[in-house]
Amino acid sequence: MKEQRVQRILEAMRENEIPQMIISDSTAIFYLTGKWIHPGERLLVLYLNINGNHKLIINELFPQNEDLGIELVWYNDIQDGVSILNEVLEHDKTIGIDKTWPARFLLRLQELGGATKYVNGSPVVDQVRMVKDEEEQQREQDNKREIMELYRDMDQYNRDTWIIIGKRLLGGQLHKYNEDSIVEKRLKE
């Protein structure tokens, strides 16, 4: 687990009076654990509680060979994963649910009486993720440096091509270059 990030999430949970939270978004789970897990339609939940007792509820089809710094709670396709999750929840408290958790899981949890109140927990995670920590800032700088090195090694034709692609990817945010003039220049050559 990325402890500093988890602590920032827990602090934001306290500030928002959300004592426990279900995070199901694979990107957010990666952000907090450093491990990409793509569960498809299967249940994958990172359960956080301001009092500790964090768990990752995960299907046996996705074995983890490294220590993620969190207790793994396994289930298989024959078992009811939501029921297993329900066993670790504090039923007398509010729970935050992220925006990507499928309704079929949420409805099942509500049937089981998982919490007294269900709230959108996504803003808590999203706001914490907006502020980049040192590791993320360093990775961004390294990526920028690597891209600039690649760019310097390109010939002019490839640079123009990447400008066009970049302009399209950035939704026209590159105002310095005009795609039409680059295409016209290519036609003249």
Coordinates of N, CA and C in Angstrom, one line a residue:
M1 N 0.8 -1.2 0.0 CA 0.0 0.0 0.0 C 0.9 1.2 0.0
K2 N 0.4 2.2 -0.6 CA 1.0 3.6 -0.6 C 0.5 4.3 0.6
E3 N 1.2 4.1 1.7 CA 0.7 4.6 3.0 C 0.4 6.1 3.1
Q4 N 1.2 6.9 2.5 CA 0.9 8.3 2.6 C -0.4 8.7 1.8
R5 N -0.6 8.0 0.7 CA -1.8 8.2 0.0 C -3.0 7.7 0.7
V6 N -2.9 6.5 1.3 CA -4.0 6.0 2.1 C -4.3 6.9 3.3
Q7 N -3.3 7.4 4.0 CA -3.5 8.3 5.1 C -4.2 9.6 4.6
R8 N -3.9 10.1 3.4 CA -4.6 11.3 2.9 C -6.1 11.0 2.7
I9 N -6.4 9.8 2.2 CA -7.7 9.4 1.9 C -8.5 9.3 3.3
L10 N -7.8 8.6 4.3 CA -8.4 8.5 5.6 C -8.7 9.8 6.2
E11 N -7.8 10.7 6.1 CA -8.0 12.1 6.7 C -9.2 12.8 6.0
A12 N -9.3 12.6 4.7 CA -10.4 13.2 3.9 C -11.7 12.5 4.3
M13 N -11.7 11.2 4.6 CA -12.9 10.5 5.1 C -13.3 11.1 6.4
R14 N -12.4 11.3 7.3 CA -12.8 11.9 8.6 C -13.4 13.2 8.5
E15 N -12.8 14.1 7.6 CA -13.3 15.4 7.4 C -14.7 15.4 6.8
N16 N -15.0 14.4 6.0 CA -16.3 14.3 5.4 C -17.3 13.4 6.1
E17 N -16.9 12.9 7.3 CA -17.7 12.1 8.2 C -18.1 10.8 7.5
I18 N -17.2 10.2 6.8 CA -17.4 8.9 6.2 C -16.4 7.9 6.9
P19 N -16.9 7.1 7.8 CA -16.0 6.3 8.6 C -15.5 5.0 7.8
Q20 N -16.2 4.6 6.8 CA -15.7 3.5 6.0 C -16.0 3.7 4.5
M21 N -15.2 3.1 3.7 CA -15.4 3.3 2.2 C -15.1 2.1 1.4
I22 N -15.9 2.0 0.3 CA -15.6 0.9 -0.7 C -15.1 1.6 -1.9
I23 N -13.9 1.2 -2.3 CA -13.3 1.7 -3.5 C -13.2 0.5 -4.5
S24 N -13.8 0.7 -5.7 CA -13.9 -0.4 -6.7 C -13.2 0.0 -8.0
D25 N -12.9 1.3 -8.2 CA -12.3 1.8 -9.4 C -10.9 1.2 -9.5
S26 N -10.6 0.5 -10.5 CA -9.2 -0.1 -10.7 C -8.1 0.9 -10.7
T27 N -8.4 2.1 -11.2 CA -7.4 3.2 -11.2 C -7.1 3.7 -9.8
A28 N -8.1 3.8 -9.0 CA -8.0 4.3 -7.7 C -7.3 3.2 -6.8
I29 N -7.6 1.9 -7.1 CA -7.0 0.8 -6.4 C -5.5 0.8 -6.7
F30 N -5.2 1.0 -8.0 CA -3.8 1.1 -8.4 C -3.1 2.2 -7.7
Y31 N -3.7 3.4 -7.6 CA -3.2 4.6 -7.0 C -2.8 4.3 -5.5
L32 N -3.6 3.5 -4.8 CA -3.4 3.2 -3.4 C -2.6 2.0 -3.1
T33 N -2.5 1.0 -4.1 CA -1.8 -0.2 -3.8 C -0.5 -0.3 -4.7
G34 N -0.5 0.3 -5.8 CA 0.6 0.2 -6.8 C 0.4 -1.1 -7.6
K35 N -0.8 -1.7 -7.6 CA -1.0 -2.9 -8.4 C -2.2 -2.8 -9.3
W36 N -2.0 -3.0 -10.6 CA -3.1 -3.0 -11.5 C -3.9 -4.4 -11.4
I37 N -5.2 -4.3 -11.2 CA -6.0 -5.5 -11.2 C -7.2 -5.2 -12.0
H38 N -7.4 -5.9 -13.1 CA -8.6 -5.7 -13.9 C -9.6 -6.9 -13.7
P39 N -10.6 -6.7 -12.9 CA -11.5 -7.8 -12.6 C -12.6 -8.1 -13.6
G40 N -12.7 -7.3 -14.6 CA -13.8 -7.5 -15.5 C -15.1 -7.3 -14.8
E41 N -16.0 -8.2 -14.8 CA -17.3 -8.0 -14.2 C -17.3 -8.5 -12.7
R42 N -16.2 -9.1 -12.3 CA -16.2 -9.6 -10.9 C -15.9 -8.5 -9.9
L43 N -16.4 -8.8 -8.7 CA -16.2 -7.9 -7.6 C -14.7 -7.8 -7.2
L44 N -14.3 -6.5 -7.1 CA -13.0 -6.2 -6.6 C -13.2 -4.9 -5.7
V45 N -12.9 -5.0 -4.5 CA -13.2 -3.9 -3.6 C -12.0 -3.6 -2.6
L46 N -11.6 -2.4 -2.6 CA -10.6 -2.0 -1.5 C -11.5 -1.4 -0.4
Y47 N -11.5 -2.0 0.7 CA -12.3 -1.5 1.9 C -11.4 -0.7 2.8
L48 N -11.7 0.5 3.0 CA -10.9 1.4 4.0 C -11.8 1.8 5.1
N49 N -11.2 1.8 6.3 CA -12.0 2.2 7.5 C -11.1 3.1 8.3
I50 N -11.6 4.2 8.8 CA -10.8 5.2 9.5 C -10.1 4.6 10.8
N51 N -10.7 3.5 11.3 CA -10.1 2.8 12.4 C -9.1 1.7 12.1
G52 N -8.8 1.6 10.8 CA -7.9 0.5 10.3 C -8.7 -0.6 9.8
N53 N -8.2 -1.9 9.8 CA -8.9 -3.0 9.4 C -9.2 -2.9 7.9
H54 N -8.3 -2.4 7.1 CA -8.4 -2.3 5.6 C -8.3 -3.7 5.0
K55 N -9.1 -3.9 3.9 CA -9.1 -5.2 3.3 C -9.2 -5.0 1.8
L56 N -8.7 -6.0 1.0 CA -8.9 -6.0 -0.4 C -9.7 -7.3 -0.7
I57 N -10.9 -7.1 -1.1 CA -11.8 -8.3 -1.4 C -11.5 -8.6 -2.9
I58 N -11.1 -9.8 -3.2 CA -10.6 -10.1 -4.5 C -10.9 -11.6 -4.9
N59 N -11.2 -11.8 -6.1 CA -11.6 -13.1 -6.6 C -10.3 -14.0 -6.7
E60 N -10.4 -15.3 -6.5 CA -9.3 -16.2 -6.6 C -8.7 -16.3 -8.0
L61 N -9.4 -15.8 -9.0 CA -8.9 -15.8 -10.3 C -7.8 -14.8 -10.6
F62 N -7.6 -13.9 -9.6 CA -6.6 -12.9 -9.7 C -5.5 -13.1 -8.6
P63 N -4.7 -14.1 -8.7 CA -3.8 -14.4 -7.6 C -2.7 -13.2 -7.5
Q64 N -2.4 -12.9 -6.3 CA -1.4 -11.8 -6.1 C -0.1 -12.5 -5.5
N65 N 1.0 -12.3 -6.2 CA 2.2 -13.0 -5.8 C 3.1 -12.1 -5.0
E66 N 2.7 -10.9 -4.8 CA 3.5 -9.9 -4.0 C 2.7 -9.4 -2.8
D67 N 3.4 -8.9 -1.8 CA 2.7 -8.4 -0.7 C 2.3 -7.0 -1.0
L68 N 0.9 -6.7 -0.9 CA 0.4 -5.4 -1.2 C 0.3 -4.6 0.0
G69 N 0.6 -5.1 1.1 CA 0.6 -4.3 2.4 C -0.8 -4.2 2.9
I70 N -1.7 -5.1 2.5 CA -3.1 -5.1 3.0 C -3.6 -6.5 3.1
E71 N -4.5 -6.8 4.0 CA -5.0 -8.1 4.1 C -5.9 -8.4 2.9
L72 N -5.7 -9.6 2.2 CA -6.5 -10.0 1.1 C -7.6 -10.9 1.6
V73 N -8.8 -10.7 1.2 CA -9.9 -11.6 1.5 C -10.4 -12.2 0.2
W74 N -10.2 -13.5 0.1 CA -10.5 -14.2 -1.2 C -11.9 -14.7 -1.2
Y75 N -12.4 -14.8 -2.4 CA -13.7 -15.5 -2.7 C -13.6 -16.1 -4.1
N76 N -14.5 -17.0 -4.4 CA -14.4 -17.6 -5.7 C -15.8 -17.4 -6.4
D77 N -15.9 -17.8 -7.6 CA -17.1 -17.6 -8.4 C -18.4 -18.3 -7.9
I78 N -18.2 -19.3 -7.0 CA -19.3 -20.0 -6.4 C -19.9 -19.2 -5.2
Q79 N -19.0 -18.4 -4.6 CA -19.4 -17.6 -3.4 C -20.0 -16.3 -3.7
D80 N -20.7 -15.7 -2.8 CA -21.3 -14.4 -2.9 C -20.3 -13.4 -2.4
G81 N -19.5 -12.7 -3.3 CA -18.5 -11.8 -2.9 C -19.0 -10.6 -2.0
V82 N -20.2 -10.1 -2.3 CA -20.8 -9.0 -1.6 C -21.1 -9.5 -0.1
S83 N -21.5 -10.7 0.0 CA -21.8 -11.2 1.4 C -20.5 -11.3 2.2
I84 N -19.4 -11.7 1.5 CA -18.1 -11.8 2.2 C -17.7 -10.4 2.6
L85 N -17.8 -9.4 1.7 CA -17.5 -8.0 2.0 C -18.4 -7.5 3.2
N86 N -19.6 -7.9 3.2 CA -20.6 -7.5 4.3 C -20.1 -7.9 5.6
E87 N -19.4 -9.0 5.7 CA -18.9 -9.5 7.0 C -17.8 -8.6 7.6
V88 N -17.1 -7.8 6.8 CA -16.1 -6.9 7.4 C -16.6 -5.5 7.7
L89 N -17.8 -5.2 7.2 CA -18.3 -3.8 7.4 C -18.8 -3.5 8.8
E90 N -18.9 -2.3 9.1 CA -19.5 -1.8 10.4 C -20.9 -1.4 10.0
H91 N -21.9 -2.3 10.3 CA -23.2 -2.1 9.8 C -24.0 -0.9 10.4
D92 N -23.5 -0.4 11.6 CA -24.2 0.7 12.2 C -23.6 2.0 11.9
K93 N -22.8 2.1 10.8 CA -22.2 3.3 10.3 C -22.5 3.6 8.9
T94 N -22.2 4.9 8.5 CA -22.3 5.3 7.1 C -21.1 4.7 6.3
I95 N -21.4 4.4 5.0 CA -20.3 3.9 4.1 C -20.3 4.7 2.8
G96 N -19.1 5.1 2.4 CA -18.9 5.8 1.1 C -18.7 4.7 0.1
I97 N -19.4 4.9 -1.1 CA -19.3 4.0 -2.2 C -18.7 4.8 -3.4
D98 N -17.8 4.3 -4.1 CA -17.3 5.1 -5.2 C -18.2 4.9 -6.4
K99 N -18.1 5.9 -7.4 CA -19.0 6.0 -8.5 C -19.0 4.9 -9.5
T100 N -17.9 4.1 -9.4 CA -17.8 3.0 -10.4 C -18.4 1.6 -10.0
W101 N -18.8 1.6 -8.7 CA -19.2 0.3 -8.2 C -20.6 -0.1 -8.9
P102 N -20.7 -1.2 -9.5 CA -21.9 -1.6 -10.2 C -23.1 -1.7 -9.3
A103 N -24.2 -1.2 -9.8 CA -25.5 -1.2 -9.0 C -25.8 -2.6 -8.5
R104 N -25.5 -3.7 -9.3 CA -25.9 -5.0 -8.8 C -25.2 -5.4 -7.5
F105 N -24.0 -4.8 -7.3 CA -23.3 -5.1 -6.0 C -23.9 -4.2 -4.9
L106 N -24.1 -2.9 -5.2 CA -24.7 -2.0 -4.3 C -26.0 -2.5 -3.8
L107 N -26.9 -2.9 -4.7 CA -28.2 -3.3 -4.3 C -28.1 -4.6 -3.4
R108 N -27.2 -5.5 -3.7 CA -27.0 -6.7 -2.9 C -26.6 -6.3 -1.5
L109 N -25.6 -5.3 -1.4 CA -25.1 -4.9 -0.1 C -26.3 -4.2 0.7
Q110 N -27.1 -3.5 0.0 CA -28.3 -2.8 0.7 C -29.2 -3.9 1.2
E111 N -29.4 -4.9 0.4 CA -30.3 -6.1 0.9 C -29.7 -6.7 2.1
L112 N -28.4 -6.8 2.2 CA -27.8 -7.4 3.4 C -27.7 -6.5 4.6
G113 N -28.1 -5.2 4.4 CA -28.0 -4.2 5.5 C -26.6 -3.8 5.9
G114 N -25.8 -3.6 4.8 CA -24.4 -3.3 5.0 C -24.0 -2.1 5.8
A115 N -24.9 -1.1 5.8 CA -24.6 0.2 6.5 C -25.9 0.9 6.8
T116 N -25.8 1.9 7.7 CA -27.0 2.7 8.0 C -27.3 3.7 6.9
K117 N -26.3 4.2 6.2 CA -26.4 5.2 5.2 C -25.3 5.0 4.1
Y118 N -25.7 5.2 2.9 CA -24.8 5.1 1.8 C -24.6 6.4 1.1
V119 N -23.3 6.8 1.0 CA -23.0 8.1 0.4 C -22.0 8.0 -0.8
N120 N -21.9 9.0 -1.6 CA -21.0 9.0 -2.7 C -19.6 9.3 -2.1
G121 N -18.7 8.3 -2.2 CA -17.3 8.5 -1.6 C -16.3 8.9 -2.7
S122 N -16.7 9.0 -3.9 CA -15.8 9.4 -5.0 C -15.2 10.7 -4.8
P123 N -15.9 11.8 -4.4 CA -15.2 13.1 -4.3 C -14.1 13.0 -3.3
V124 N -14.1 12.2 -2.3 CA -13.0 12.1 -1.3 C -11.8 11.6 -2.1
V125 N -11.9 10.5 -2.8 CA -10.8 9.9 -3.5 C -10.3 10.9 -4.6
D126 N -11.2 11.4 -5.4 CA -10.9 12.3 -6.5 C -10.1 13.5 -6.0
Q127 N -10.6 14.1 -4.9 CA -9.9 15.3 -4.5 C -8.5 15.0 -4.0
V128 N -8.3 13.9 -3.3 CA -7.0 13.5 -2.9 C -6.1 13.3 -4.1
R129 N -6.6 12.6 -5.1 CA -5.8 12.3 -6.3 C -5.4 13.5 -7.1
M130 N -6.2 14.6 -6.9 CA -5.9 15.8 -7.7 C -4.6 16.4 -7.3
V131 N -4.2 16.3 -6.0 CA -3.0 16.8 -5.5 C -1.9 15.8 -5.6
K132 N -0.9 16.0 -6.5 CA 0.1 15.0 -6.7 C 1.1 15.0 -5.6
D133 N 1.5 13.8 -5.2 CA 2.5 13.7 -4.2 C 3.9 13.7 -4.8
E134 N 5.0 13.6 -4.0 CA 6.3 13.7 -4.6 C 6.6 12.6 -5.6
E135 N 6.2 11.4 -5.4 CA 6.4 10.3 -6.3 C 5.7 10.5 -7.6
E136 N 4.5 11.0 -7.6 CA 3.8 11.3 -8.9 C 4.5 12.5 -9.6
Q137 N 4.9 13.5 -8.9 CA 5.5 14.7 -9.5 C 6.9 14.2 -10.1
Q138 N 7.6 13.4 -9.5 CA 8.9 12.9 -10.0 C 8.6 12.1 -11.3
R139 N 7.6 11.2 -11.2 CA 7.3 10.4 -12.4 C 6.9 11.2 -13.6
E140 N 6.1 12.3 -13.3 CA 5.7 13.2 -14.4 C 6.9 13.9 -15.0
Q141 N 7.9 14.3 -14.1 CA 9.1 15.0 -14.6 C 9.9 14.0 -15.4
D142 N 10.0 12.8 -15.0 CA 10.8 11.7 -15.7 C 10.1 11.5 -17.1
N143 N 8.8 11.4 -17.1 CA 8.1 11.2 -18.3 C 8.3 12.3 -19.3
K144 N 8.2 13.5 -18.8 CA 8.4 14.7 -19.7 C 9.8 14.7 -20.2
R145 N 10.8 14.4 -19.4 CA 12.2 14.4 -19.8 C 12.4 13.3 -20.9
E146 N 11.8 12.1 -20.7 CA 11.9 11.1 -21.7 C 11.2 11.4 -23.0
I147 N 10.1 12.1 -23.0 CA 9.4 12.5 -24.2 C 10.2 13.5 -24.9
M148 N 10.8 14.5 -24.2 CA 11.6 15.5 -24.8 C 12.8 14.9 -25.5
E149 N 13.5 13.9 -24.9 CA 14.6 13.2 -25.5 C 14.2 12.5 -26.8
L150 N 13.1 11.9 -26.7 CA 12.6 11.2 -28.0 C 12.3 12.3 -29.0
Y151 N 11.7 13.4 -28.6 CA 11.3 14.4 -29.6 C 12.6 15.0 -30.2
R152 N 13.6 15.2 -29.5 CA 14.9 15.8 -30.0 C 15.5 14.8 -31.0
D153 N 15.3 13.6 -30.9 CA 15.9 12.6 -31.8 C 15.1 12.4 -33.1
M154 N 13.9 12.9 -33.1 CA 13.0 12.7 -34.3 C 13.5 13.7 -35.4
D155 N 13.2 13.2 -36.7 CA 13.4 14.1 -37.8 C 12.2 15.0 -37.9
Q156 N 12.3 16.0 -38.8 CA 11.2 17.1 -38.8 C 9.9 16.5 -39.2
Y157 N 9.9 15.5 -40.2 CA 8.6 14.9 -40.6 C 7.9 14.2 -39.4
N158 N 8.7 13.5 -38.6 CA 8.1 12.8 -37.4 C 7.6 13.9 -36.4
R159 N 8.3 15.0 -36.2 CA 7.9 16.0 -35.3 C 6.5 16.6 -35.8
D160 N 6.4 16.9 -37.1 CA 5.1 17.4 -37.6 C 4.0 16.4 -37.4
T161 N 4.3 15.2 -37.6 CA 3.3 14.1 -37.4 C 2.8 14.1 -35.9
W162 N 3.8 14.1 -35.0 CA 3.5 14.1 -33.6 C 2.7 15.4 -33.1
I163 N 3.0 16.5 -33.8 CA 2.3 17.7 -33.4 C 0.8 17.5 -33.8
I164 N 0.5 17.0 -35.0 CA -0.8 16.7 -35.4 C -1.5 15.8 -34.4
I165 N -0.9 14.7 -34.1 CA -1.4 13.7 -33.2 C -1.7 14.4 -31.8
G166 N -0.7 15.1 -31.3 CA -0.8 15.7 -30.0 C -1.9 16.7 -30.0
K167 N -2.1 17.5 -31.1 CA -3.2 18.5 -31.2 C -4.5 17.8 -31.1
R168 N -4.6 16.6 -31.8 CA -5.9 15.9 -31.7 C -6.2 15.3 -30.3
L169 N -5.1 14.8 -29.7 CA -5.3 14.2 -28.4 C -5.6 15.3 -27.3
L170 N -5.0 16.4 -27.5 CA -5.2 17.5 -26.5 C -6.5 18.3 -26.8
G171 N -7.2 17.9 -27.8 CA -8.4 18.7 -28.1 C -8.2 20.1 -28.6
G172 N -7.1 20.3 -29.4 CA -6.8 21.6 -30.0 C -6.2 22.5 -29.0
Q173 N -5.6 22.0 -28.0 CA -4.9 23.0 -27.0 C -3.6 23.5 -27.5
L174 N -3.1 22.9 -28.6 CA -1.8 23.4 -29.2 C -2.1 24.5 -30.2
H175 N -2.0 25.8 -29.8 CA -2.3 26.9 -30.7 C -1.2 27.4 -31.5
K176 N 0.0 27.0 -31.1 CA 1.2 27.5 -31.8 C 1.3 26.9 -33.2
Y177 N 0.8 25.7 -33.4 CA 0.9 25.0 -34.7 C -0.5 24.8 -35.3
N178 N -0.5 25.0 -36.6 CA -1.7 24.9 -37.4 C -1.7 23.7 -38.2
E179 N -2.5 22.7 -38.0 CA -2.5 21.4 -38.7 C -2.5 21.6 -40.2
D180 N -3.4 22.5 -40.6 CA -3.5 22.7 -42.1 C -2.2 23.2 -42.7
S181 N -1.5 24.1 -42.0 CA -0.2 24.6 -42.6 C 0.8 23.5 -42.7
I182 N 0.8 22.6 -41.7 CA 1.7 21.4 -41.7 C 1.4 20.5 -42.9
V183 N 0.1 20.2 -43.1 CA -0.3 19.4 -44.2 C 0.0 20.0 -45.5
E184 N -0.3 21.3 -45.7 CA 0.1 22.0 -46.9 C 1.6 22.0 -47.2
K185 N 2.4 22.2 -46.1 CA 3.8 22.1 -46.2 C 4.3 20.8 -46.8
R186 N 3.6 19.7 -46.3 CA 4.0 18.3 -46.7 C 3.6 18.1 -48.2
L187 N 2.5 18.7 -48.6 CA 2.1 18.6 -50.0 C 3.0 19.3 -51.0
K188 N 3.6 20.4 -50.5 CA 4.6 21.1 -51.3 C 5.9 20.4 -51.5
E189 N 6.2 19.6 -50.6 CA 7.5 18.9 -50.6 C 7.6 17.8 -51.6

